[in-house]
PDB file of C-alpha atoms in Angstrom:
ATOM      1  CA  UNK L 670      18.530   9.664  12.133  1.00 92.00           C
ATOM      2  CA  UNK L 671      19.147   6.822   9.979  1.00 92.00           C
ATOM      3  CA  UNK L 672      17.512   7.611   6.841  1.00 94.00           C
ATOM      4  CA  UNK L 673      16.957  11.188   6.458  1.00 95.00           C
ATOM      5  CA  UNK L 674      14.722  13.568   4.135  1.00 96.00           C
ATOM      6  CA  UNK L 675      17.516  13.215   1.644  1.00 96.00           C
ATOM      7  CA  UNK L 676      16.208   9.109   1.210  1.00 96.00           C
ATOM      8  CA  UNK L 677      12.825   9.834   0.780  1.00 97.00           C
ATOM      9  CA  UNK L 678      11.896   9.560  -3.161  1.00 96.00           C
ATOM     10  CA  UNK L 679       8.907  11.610  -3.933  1.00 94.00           C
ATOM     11  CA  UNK L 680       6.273   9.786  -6.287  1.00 96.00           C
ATOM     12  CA  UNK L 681       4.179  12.319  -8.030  1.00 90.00           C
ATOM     13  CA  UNK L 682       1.815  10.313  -9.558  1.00 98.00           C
ATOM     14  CA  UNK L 683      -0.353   7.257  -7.631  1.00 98.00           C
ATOM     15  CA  UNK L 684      -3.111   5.349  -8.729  1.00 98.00           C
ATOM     16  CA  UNK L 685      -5.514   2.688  -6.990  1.00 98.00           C
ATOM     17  CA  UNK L 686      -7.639  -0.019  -7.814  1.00 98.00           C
ATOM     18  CA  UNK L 687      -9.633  -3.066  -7.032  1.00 98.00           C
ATOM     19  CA  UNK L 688      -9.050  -6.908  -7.622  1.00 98.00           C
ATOM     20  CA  UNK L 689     -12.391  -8.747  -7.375  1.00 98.00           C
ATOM     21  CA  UNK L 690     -12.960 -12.566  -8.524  1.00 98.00           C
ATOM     22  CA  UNK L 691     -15.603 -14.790  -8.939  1.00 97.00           C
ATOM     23  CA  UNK L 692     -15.929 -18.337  -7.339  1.00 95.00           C
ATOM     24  CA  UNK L 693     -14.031 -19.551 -10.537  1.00 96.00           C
ATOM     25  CA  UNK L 694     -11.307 -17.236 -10.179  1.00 97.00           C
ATOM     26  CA  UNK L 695     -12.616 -15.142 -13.026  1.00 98.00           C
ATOM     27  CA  UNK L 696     -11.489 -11.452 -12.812  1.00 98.00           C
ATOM     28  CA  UNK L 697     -13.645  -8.416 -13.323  1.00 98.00           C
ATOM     29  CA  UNK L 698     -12.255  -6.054 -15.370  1.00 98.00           C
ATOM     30  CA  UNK L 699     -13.382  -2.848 -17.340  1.00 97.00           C
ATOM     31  CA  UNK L 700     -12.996  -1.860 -20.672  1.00 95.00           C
ATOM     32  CA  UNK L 701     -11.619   1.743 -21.520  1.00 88.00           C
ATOM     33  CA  UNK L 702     -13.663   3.530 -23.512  1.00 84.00           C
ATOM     34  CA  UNK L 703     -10.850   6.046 -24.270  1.00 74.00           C
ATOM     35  CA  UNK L 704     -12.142   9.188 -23.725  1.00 68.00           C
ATOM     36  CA  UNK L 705     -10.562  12.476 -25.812  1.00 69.00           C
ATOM     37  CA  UNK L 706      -6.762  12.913 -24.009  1.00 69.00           C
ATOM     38  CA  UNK L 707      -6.328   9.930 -23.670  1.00 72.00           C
ATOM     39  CA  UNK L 708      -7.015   7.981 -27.197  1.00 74.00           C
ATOM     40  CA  UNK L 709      -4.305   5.326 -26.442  1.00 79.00           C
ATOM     41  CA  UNK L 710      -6.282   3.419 -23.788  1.00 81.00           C
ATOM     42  CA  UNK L 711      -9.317   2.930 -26.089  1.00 86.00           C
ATOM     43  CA  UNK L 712     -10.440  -0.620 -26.026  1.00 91.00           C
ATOM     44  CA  UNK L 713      -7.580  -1.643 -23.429  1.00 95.00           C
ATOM     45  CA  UNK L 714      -8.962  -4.248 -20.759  1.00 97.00           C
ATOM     46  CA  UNK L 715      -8.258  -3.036 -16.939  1.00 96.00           C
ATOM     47  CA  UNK L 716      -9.382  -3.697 -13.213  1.00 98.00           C
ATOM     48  CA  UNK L 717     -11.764  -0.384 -11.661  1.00 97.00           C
ATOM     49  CA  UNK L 718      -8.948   2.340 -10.836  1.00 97.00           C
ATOM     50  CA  UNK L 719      -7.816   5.209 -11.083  1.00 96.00           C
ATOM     51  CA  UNK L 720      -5.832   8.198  -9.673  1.00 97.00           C
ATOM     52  CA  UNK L 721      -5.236   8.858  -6.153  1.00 98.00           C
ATOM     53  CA  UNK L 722      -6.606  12.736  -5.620  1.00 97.00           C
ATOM     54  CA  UNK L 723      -4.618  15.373  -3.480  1.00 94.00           C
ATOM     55  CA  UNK L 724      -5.422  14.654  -0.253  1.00 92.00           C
ATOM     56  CA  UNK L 725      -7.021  10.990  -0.657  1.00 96.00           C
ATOM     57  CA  UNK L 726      -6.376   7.760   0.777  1.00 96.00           C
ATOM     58  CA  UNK L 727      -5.269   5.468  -1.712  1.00 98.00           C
ATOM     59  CA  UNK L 728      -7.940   3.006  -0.041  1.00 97.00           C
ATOM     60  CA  UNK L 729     -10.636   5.439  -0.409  1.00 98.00           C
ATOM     61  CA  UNK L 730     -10.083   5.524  -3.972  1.00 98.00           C
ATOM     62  CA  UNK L 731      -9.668   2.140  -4.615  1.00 98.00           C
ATOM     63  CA  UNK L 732     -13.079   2.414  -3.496  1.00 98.00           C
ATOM     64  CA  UNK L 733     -14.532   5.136  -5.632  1.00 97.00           C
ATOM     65  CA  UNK L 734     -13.078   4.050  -8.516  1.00 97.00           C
ATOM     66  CA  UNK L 735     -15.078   0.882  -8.268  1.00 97.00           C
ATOM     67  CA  UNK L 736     -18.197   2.731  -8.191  1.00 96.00           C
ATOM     68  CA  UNK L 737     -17.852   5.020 -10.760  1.00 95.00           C
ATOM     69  CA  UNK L 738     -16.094   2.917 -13.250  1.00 95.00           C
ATOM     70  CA  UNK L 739     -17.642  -0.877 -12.927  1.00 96.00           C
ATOM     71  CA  UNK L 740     -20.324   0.276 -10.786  1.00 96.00           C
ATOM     72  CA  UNK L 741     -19.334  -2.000  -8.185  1.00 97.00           C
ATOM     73  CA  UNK L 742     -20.269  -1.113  -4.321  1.00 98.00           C
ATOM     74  CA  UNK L 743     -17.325  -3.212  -2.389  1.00 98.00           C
ATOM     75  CA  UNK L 744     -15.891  -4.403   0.380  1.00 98.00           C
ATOM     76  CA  UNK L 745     -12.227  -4.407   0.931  1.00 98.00           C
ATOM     77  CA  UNK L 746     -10.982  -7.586   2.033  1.00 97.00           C
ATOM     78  CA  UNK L 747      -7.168  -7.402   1.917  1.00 97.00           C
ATOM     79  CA  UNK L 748      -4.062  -5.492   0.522  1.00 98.00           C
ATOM     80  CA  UNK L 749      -2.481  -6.775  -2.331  1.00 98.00           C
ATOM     81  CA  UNK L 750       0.200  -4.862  -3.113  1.00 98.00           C
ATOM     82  CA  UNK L 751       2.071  -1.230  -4.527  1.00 98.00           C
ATOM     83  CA  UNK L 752       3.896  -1.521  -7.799  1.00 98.00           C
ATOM     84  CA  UNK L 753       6.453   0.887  -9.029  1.00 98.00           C
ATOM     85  CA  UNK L 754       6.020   1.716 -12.686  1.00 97.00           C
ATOM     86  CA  UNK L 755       7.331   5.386 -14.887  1.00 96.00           C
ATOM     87  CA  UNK L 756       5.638   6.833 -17.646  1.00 94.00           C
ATOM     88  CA  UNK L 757       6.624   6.416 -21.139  1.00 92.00           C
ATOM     89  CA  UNK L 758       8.736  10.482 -19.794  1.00 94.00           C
ATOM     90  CA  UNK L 759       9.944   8.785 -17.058  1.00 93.00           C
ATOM     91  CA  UNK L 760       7.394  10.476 -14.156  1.00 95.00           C
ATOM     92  CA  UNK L 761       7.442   7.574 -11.787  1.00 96.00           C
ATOM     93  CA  UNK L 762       3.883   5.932 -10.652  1.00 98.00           C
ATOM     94  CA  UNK L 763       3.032   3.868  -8.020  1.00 98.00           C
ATOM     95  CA  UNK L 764      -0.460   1.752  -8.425  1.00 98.00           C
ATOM     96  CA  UNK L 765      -1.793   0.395  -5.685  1.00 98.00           C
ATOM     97  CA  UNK L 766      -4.596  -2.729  -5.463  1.00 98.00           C
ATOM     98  CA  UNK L 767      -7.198  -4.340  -2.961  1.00 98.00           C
ATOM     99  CA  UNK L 768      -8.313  -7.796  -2.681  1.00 98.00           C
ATOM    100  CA  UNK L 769     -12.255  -6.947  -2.369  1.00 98.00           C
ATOM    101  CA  UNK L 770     -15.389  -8.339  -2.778  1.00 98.00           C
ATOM    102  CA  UNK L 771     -18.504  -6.818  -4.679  1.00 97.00           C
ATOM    103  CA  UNK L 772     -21.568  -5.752  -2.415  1.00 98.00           C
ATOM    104  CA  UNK L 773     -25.338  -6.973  -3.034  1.00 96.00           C
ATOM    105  CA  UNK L 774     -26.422  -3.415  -4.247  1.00 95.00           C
ATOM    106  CA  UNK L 775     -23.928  -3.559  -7.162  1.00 96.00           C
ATOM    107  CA  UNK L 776     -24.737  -3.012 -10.445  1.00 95.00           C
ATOM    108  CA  UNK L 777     -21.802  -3.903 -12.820  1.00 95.00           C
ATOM    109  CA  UNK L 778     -21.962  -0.994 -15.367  1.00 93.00           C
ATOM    110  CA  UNK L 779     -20.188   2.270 -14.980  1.00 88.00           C
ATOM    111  CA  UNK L 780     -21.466   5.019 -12.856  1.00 84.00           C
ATOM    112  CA  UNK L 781     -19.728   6.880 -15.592  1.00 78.00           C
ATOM    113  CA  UNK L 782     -20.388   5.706 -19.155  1.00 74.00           C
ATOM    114  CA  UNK L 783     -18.215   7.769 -20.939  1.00 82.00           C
ATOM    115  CA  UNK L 784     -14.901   5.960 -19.603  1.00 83.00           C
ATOM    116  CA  UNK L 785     -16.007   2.427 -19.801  1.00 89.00           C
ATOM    117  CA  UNK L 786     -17.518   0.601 -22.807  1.00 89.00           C
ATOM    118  CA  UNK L 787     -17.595  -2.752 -20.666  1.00 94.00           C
ATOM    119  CA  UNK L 788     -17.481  -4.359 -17.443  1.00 96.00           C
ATOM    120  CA  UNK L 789     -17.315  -8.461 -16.756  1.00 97.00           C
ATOM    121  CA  UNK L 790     -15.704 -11.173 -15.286  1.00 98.00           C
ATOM    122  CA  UNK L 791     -13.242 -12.645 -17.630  1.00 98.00           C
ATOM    123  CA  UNK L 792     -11.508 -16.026 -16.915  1.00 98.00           C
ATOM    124  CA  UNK L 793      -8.340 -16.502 -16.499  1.00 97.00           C
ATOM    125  CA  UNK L 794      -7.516 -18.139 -19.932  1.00 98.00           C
ATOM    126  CA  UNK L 795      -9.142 -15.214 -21.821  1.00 98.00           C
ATOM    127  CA  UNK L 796      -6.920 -12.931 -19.673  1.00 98.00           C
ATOM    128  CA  UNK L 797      -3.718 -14.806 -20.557  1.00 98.00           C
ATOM    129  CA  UNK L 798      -4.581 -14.189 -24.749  1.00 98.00           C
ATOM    130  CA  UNK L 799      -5.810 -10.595 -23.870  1.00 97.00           C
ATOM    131  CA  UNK L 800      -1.966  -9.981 -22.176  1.00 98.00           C
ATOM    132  CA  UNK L 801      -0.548 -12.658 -24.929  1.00 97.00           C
ATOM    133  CA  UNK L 802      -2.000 -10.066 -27.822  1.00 96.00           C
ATOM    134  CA  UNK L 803      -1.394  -6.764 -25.841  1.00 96.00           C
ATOM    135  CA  UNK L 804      -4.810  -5.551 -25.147  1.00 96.00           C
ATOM    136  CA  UNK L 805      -4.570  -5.849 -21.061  1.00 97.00           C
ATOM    137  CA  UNK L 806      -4.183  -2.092 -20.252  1.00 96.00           C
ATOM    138  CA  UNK L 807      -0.456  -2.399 -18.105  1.00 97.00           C
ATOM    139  CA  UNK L 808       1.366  -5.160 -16.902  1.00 98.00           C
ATOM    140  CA  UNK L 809       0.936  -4.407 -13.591  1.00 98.00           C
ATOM    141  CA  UNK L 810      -2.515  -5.837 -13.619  1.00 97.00           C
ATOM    142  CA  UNK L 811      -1.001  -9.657 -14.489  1.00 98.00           C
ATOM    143  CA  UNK L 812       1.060  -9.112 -11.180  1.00 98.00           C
ATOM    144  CA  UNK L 813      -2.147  -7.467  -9.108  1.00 98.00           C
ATOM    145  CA  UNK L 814      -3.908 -10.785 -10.592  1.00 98.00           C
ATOM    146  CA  UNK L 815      -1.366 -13.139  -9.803  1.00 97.00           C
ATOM    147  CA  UNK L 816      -1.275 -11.251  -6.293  1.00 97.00           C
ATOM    148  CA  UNK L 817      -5.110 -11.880  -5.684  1.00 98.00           C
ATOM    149  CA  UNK L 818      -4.851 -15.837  -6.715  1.00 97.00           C
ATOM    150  CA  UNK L 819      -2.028 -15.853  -4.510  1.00 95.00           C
ATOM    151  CA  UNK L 820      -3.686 -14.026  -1.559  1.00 94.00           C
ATOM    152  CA  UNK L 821      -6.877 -16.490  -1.948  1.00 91.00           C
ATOM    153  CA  UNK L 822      -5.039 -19.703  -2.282  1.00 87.00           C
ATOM    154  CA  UNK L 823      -3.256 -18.858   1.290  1.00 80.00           C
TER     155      UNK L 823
ATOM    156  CA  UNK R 911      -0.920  -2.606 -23.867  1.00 92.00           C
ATOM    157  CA  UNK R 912      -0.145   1.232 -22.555  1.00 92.00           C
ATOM    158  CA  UNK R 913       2.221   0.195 -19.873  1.00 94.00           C
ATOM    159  CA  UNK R 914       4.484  -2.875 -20.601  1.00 95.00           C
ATOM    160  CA  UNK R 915       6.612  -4.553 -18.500  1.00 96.00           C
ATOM    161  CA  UNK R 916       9.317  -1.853 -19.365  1.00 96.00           C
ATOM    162  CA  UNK R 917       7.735   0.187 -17.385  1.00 96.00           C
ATOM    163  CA  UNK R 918       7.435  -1.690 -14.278  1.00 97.00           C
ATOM    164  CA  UNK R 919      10.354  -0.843 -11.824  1.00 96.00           C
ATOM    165  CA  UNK R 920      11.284  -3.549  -9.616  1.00 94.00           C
ATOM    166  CA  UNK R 921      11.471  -2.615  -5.751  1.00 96.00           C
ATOM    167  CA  UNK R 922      14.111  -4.659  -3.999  1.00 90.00           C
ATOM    168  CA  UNK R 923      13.496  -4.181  -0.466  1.00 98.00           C
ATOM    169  CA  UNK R 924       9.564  -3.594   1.441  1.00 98.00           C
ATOM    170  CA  UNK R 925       9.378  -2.890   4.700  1.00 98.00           C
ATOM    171  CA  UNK R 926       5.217  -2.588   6.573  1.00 98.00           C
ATOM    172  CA  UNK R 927       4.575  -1.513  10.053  1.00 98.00           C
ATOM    173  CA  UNK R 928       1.979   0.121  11.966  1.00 98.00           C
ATOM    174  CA  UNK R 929       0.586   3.683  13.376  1.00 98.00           C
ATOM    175  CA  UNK R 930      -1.135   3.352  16.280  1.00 98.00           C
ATOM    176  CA  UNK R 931      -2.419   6.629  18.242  1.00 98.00           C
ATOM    177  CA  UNK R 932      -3.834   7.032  21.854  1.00 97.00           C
ATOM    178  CA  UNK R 933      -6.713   8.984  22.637  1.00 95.00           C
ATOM    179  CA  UNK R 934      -4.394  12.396  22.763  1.00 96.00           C
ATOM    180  CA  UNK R 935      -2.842  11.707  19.820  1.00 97.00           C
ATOM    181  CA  UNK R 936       0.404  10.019  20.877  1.00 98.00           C
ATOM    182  CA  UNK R 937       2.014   7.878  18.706  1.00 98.00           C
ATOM    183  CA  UNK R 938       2.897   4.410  20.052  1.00 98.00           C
ATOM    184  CA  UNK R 939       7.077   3.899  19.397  1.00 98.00           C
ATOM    185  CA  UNK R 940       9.574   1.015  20.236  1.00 97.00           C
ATOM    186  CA  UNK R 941      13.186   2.525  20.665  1.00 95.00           C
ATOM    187  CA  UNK R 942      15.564   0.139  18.494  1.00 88.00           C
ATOM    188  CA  UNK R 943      18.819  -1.741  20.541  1.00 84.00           C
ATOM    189  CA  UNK R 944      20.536  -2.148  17.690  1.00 74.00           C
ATOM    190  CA  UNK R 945      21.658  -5.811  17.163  1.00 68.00           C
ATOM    191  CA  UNK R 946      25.006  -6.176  16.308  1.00 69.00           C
ATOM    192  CA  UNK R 947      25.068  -6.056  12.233  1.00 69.00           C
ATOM    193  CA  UNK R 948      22.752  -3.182  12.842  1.00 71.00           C
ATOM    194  CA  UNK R 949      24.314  -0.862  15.453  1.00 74.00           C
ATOM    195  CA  UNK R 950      24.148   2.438  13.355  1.00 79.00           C
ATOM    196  CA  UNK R 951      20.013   2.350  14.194  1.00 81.00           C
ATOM    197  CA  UNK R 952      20.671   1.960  18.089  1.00 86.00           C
ATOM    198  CA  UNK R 953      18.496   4.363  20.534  1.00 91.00           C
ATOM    199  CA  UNK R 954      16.766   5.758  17.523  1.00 95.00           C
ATOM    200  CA  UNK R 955      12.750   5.440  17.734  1.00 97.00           C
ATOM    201  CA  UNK R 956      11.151   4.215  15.497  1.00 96.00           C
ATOM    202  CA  UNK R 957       7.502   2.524  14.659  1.00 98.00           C
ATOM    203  CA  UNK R 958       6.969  -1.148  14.925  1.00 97.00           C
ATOM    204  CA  UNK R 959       7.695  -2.362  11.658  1.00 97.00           C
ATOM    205  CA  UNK R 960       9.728  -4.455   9.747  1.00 96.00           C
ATOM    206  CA  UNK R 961      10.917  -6.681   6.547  1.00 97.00           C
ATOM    207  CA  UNK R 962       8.356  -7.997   4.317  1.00 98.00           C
ATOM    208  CA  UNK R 963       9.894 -11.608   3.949  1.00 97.00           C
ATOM    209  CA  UNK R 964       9.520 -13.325   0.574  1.00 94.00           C
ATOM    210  CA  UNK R 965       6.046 -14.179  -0.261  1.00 92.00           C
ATOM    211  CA  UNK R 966       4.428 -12.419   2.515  1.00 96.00           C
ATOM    212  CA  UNK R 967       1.463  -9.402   2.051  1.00 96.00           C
ATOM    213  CA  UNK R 968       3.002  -6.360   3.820  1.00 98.00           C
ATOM    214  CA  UNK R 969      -0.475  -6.294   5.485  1.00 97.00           C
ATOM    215  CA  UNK R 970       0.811  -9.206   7.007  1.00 98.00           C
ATOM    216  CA  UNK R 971       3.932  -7.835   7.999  1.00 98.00           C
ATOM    217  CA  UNK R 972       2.782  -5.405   9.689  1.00 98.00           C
ATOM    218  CA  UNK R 973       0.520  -7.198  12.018  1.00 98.00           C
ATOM    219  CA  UNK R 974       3.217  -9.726  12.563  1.00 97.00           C
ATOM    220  CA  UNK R 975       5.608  -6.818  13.752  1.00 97.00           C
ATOM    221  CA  UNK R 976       3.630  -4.878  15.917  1.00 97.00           C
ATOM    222  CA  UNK R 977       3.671  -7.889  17.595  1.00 96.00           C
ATOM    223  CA  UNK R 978       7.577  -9.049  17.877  1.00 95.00           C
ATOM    224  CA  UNK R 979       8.617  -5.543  18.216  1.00 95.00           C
ATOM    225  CA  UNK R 980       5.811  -4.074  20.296  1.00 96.00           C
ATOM    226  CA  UNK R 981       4.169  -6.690  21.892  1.00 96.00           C
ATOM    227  CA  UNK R 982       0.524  -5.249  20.076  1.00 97.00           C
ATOM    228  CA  UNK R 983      -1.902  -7.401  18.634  1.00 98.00           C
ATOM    229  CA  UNK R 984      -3.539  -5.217  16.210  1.00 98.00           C
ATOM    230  CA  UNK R 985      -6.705  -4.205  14.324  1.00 98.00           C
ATOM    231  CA  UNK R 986      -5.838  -2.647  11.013  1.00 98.00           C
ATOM    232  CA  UNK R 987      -8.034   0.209  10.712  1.00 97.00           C
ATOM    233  CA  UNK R 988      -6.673   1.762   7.554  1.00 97.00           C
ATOM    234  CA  UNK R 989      -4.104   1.769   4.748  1.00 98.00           C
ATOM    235  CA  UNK R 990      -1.935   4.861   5.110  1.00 98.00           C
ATOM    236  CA  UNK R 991       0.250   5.443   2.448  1.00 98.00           C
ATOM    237  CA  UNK R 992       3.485   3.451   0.851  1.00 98.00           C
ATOM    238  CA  UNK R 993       6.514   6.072   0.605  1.00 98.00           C
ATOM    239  CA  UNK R 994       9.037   5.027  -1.838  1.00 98.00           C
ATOM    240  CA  UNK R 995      12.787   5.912   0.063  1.00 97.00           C
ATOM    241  CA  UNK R 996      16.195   4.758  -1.108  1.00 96.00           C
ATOM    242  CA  UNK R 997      19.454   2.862   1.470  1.00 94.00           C
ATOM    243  CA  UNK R 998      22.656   5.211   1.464  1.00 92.00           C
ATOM    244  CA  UNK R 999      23.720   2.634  -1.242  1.00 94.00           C
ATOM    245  CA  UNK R1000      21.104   3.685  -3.719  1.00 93.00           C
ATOM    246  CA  UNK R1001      19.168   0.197  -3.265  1.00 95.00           C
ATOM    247  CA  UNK R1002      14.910   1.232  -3.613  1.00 96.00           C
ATOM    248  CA  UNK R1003      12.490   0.569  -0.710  1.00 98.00           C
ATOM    249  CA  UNK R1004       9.050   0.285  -0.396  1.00 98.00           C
ATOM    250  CA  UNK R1005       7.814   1.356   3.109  1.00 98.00           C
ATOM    251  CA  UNK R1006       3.630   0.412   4.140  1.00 98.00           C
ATOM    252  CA  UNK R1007       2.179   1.642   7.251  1.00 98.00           C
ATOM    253  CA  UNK R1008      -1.553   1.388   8.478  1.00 98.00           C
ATOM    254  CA  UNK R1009      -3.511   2.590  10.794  1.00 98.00           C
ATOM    255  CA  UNK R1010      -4.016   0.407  13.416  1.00 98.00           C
ATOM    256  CA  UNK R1011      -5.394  -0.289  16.983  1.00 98.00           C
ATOM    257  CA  UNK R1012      -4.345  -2.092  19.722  1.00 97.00           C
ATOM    258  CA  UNK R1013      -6.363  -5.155  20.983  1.00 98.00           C
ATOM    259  CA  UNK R1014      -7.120  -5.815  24.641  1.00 96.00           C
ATOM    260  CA  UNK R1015      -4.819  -9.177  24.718  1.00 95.00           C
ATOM    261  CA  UNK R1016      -1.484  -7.151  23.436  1.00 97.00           C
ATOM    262  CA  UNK R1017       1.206  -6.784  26.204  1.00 95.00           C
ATOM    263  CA  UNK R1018       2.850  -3.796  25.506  1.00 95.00           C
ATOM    264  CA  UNK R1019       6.675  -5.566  25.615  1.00 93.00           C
ATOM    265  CA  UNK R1020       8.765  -6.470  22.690  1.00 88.00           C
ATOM    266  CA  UNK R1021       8.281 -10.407  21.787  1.00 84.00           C
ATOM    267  CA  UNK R1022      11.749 -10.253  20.959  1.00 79.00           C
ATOM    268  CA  UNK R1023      13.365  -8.307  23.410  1.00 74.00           C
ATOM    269  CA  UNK R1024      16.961  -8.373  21.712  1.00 82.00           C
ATOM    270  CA  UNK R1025      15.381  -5.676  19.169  1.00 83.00           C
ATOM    271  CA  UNK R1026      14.019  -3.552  21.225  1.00 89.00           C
ATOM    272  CA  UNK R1027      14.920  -1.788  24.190  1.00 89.00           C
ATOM    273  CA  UNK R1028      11.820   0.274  25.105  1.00 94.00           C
ATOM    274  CA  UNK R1029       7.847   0.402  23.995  1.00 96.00           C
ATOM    275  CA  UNK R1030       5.707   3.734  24.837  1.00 97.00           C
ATOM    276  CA  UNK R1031       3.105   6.162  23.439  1.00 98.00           C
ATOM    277  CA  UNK R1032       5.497   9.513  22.387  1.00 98.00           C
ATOM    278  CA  UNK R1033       3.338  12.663  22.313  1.00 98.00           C
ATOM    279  CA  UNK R1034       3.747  14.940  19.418  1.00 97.00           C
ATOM    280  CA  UNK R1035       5.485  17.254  20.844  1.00 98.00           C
ATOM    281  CA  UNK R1036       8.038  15.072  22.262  1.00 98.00           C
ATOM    282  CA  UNK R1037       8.269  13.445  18.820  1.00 98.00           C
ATOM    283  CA  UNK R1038       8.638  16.939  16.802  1.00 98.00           C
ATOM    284  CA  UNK R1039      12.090  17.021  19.774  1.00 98.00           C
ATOM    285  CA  UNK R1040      13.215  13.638  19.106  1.00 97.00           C
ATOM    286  CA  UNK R1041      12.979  14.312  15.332  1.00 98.00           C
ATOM    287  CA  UNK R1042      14.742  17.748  15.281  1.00 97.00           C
ATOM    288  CA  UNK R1043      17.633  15.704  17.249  1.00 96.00           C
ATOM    289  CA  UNK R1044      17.615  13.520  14.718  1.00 96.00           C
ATOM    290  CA  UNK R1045      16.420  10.385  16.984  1.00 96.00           C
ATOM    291  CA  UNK R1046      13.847   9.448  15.190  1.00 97.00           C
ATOM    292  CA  UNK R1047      14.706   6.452  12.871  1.00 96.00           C
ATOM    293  CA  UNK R1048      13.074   7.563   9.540  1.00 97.00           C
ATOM    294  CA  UNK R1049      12.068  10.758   8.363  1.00 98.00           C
ATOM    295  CA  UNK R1050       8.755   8.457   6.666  1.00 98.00           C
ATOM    296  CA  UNK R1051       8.327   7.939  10.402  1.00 97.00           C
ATOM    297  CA  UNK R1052       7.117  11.320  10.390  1.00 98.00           C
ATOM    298  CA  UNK R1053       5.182  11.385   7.241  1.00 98.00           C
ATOM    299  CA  UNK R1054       3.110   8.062   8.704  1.00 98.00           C
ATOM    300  CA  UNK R1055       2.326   9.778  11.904  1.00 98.00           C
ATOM    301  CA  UNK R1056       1.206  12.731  10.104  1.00 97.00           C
ATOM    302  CA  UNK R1057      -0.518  10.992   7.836  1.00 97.00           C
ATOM    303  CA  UNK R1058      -2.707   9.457  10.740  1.00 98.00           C
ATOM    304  CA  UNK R1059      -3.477  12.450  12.328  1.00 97.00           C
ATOM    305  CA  UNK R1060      -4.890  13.498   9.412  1.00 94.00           C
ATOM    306  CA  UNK R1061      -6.445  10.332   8.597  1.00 94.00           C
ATOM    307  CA  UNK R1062      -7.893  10.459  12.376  1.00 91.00           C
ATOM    308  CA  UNK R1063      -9.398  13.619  11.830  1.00 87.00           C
ATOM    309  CA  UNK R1064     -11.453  13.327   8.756  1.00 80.00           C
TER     310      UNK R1064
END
């Protein structure tokens, strides 16, 4: 064996989402609502995801998460990519994001109210200032975005 | 922001292949020749996977190595799982697999036949063997293939 059990680096935490645009390029995103526990996300701008369950494929979430947080029934139409990312303590995370596309029974406001004050399409000049003045939830959703524009200009 | 670009971890190295499974269960496996630069991976089996070059989706990847390595043109059924793994020299990897099916037109013969010396469905049992004698490639080998039984029988 070339690279044993003693290579593998176990990743506690993962998390997966989706990446849908409009015709414009526009991307939809969510607002946090910040529910109690977690206070520090509260107003923070994000694409639908969330955490990969025990025992779920990261796809299948990706999936859920669209559903119950932008209310978005979708189709997957391509893999964008896993970042790598830790915690503020260091627990590593990897986040994981689709290229998909939003189903005709959609309805574009969160199966689950209480974690989402907002769901739209925001260009891509209003995401630039929402990064520039810190209220895009994690960086990794620039790079997922980048990723999609990217995969679509192909 | 929550998660800054501080806490992104870059990954230096991806790598994307491919589980395909026969109607028993068998996993479909390329045995590796080893070309010279890389002769410490020669005889070990492995699945057909490979680099993700610069600016390619590992989805990509792993559709364009099933077919170099296995001769396979492929369906990809379903994302698997990304397992993060380190080289003996500390450098991180990123490994991809999906599951995958084999279309009528694939050959069943490496496209590059300097890589690989041999291409053939390995049933479990003969894999659990070839692991335990250490000539299986990767030990995410066997952390795909489970992960596609699994996946198989949901």
């Amino acid at each position: 064996m070339q690279f044993g059990p003693e290579l593998h680096t176990p990743v506690s935490h993962r998390a997966a989402g989706v990446v849908i645009l409009n015709a414009a390029g526009d991307l939809l995103m969510v607002r946090e609502n910040g529910v109690p526990g977690q206070r520090q996300k509260a107003g923070l701008w994000h694409i639908p995801s969330g955490t990969v369950e025990d025992g779920e494929n990261p796809q299948d979430t990706a999936v859920r998460e669209a559903w119950e947080e932008a209310g978005v029934r979708v189709r997957l139409l391509k893999f964008l990519a896993a970042y790598l990312g830790h915690f503020p303590d260091g627990v590593p995370v990897l986040r994981h994001a689709w290229l998909a596309e939003a189903l005709p029974d959609s309805i574009f406001r969160p199966a689950l109210p209480d974690e989402v004050t907002e769901v739209r399409f925001v260009p891509k000049t209003e995401f630039d200032a929402l990064y520039d003045a810190r209220l895009i939830r994690m960086h990794h959703t620039k790079l997922f975005y980048e990723d999609a524009l990217r995969e679509r200009g192909r």
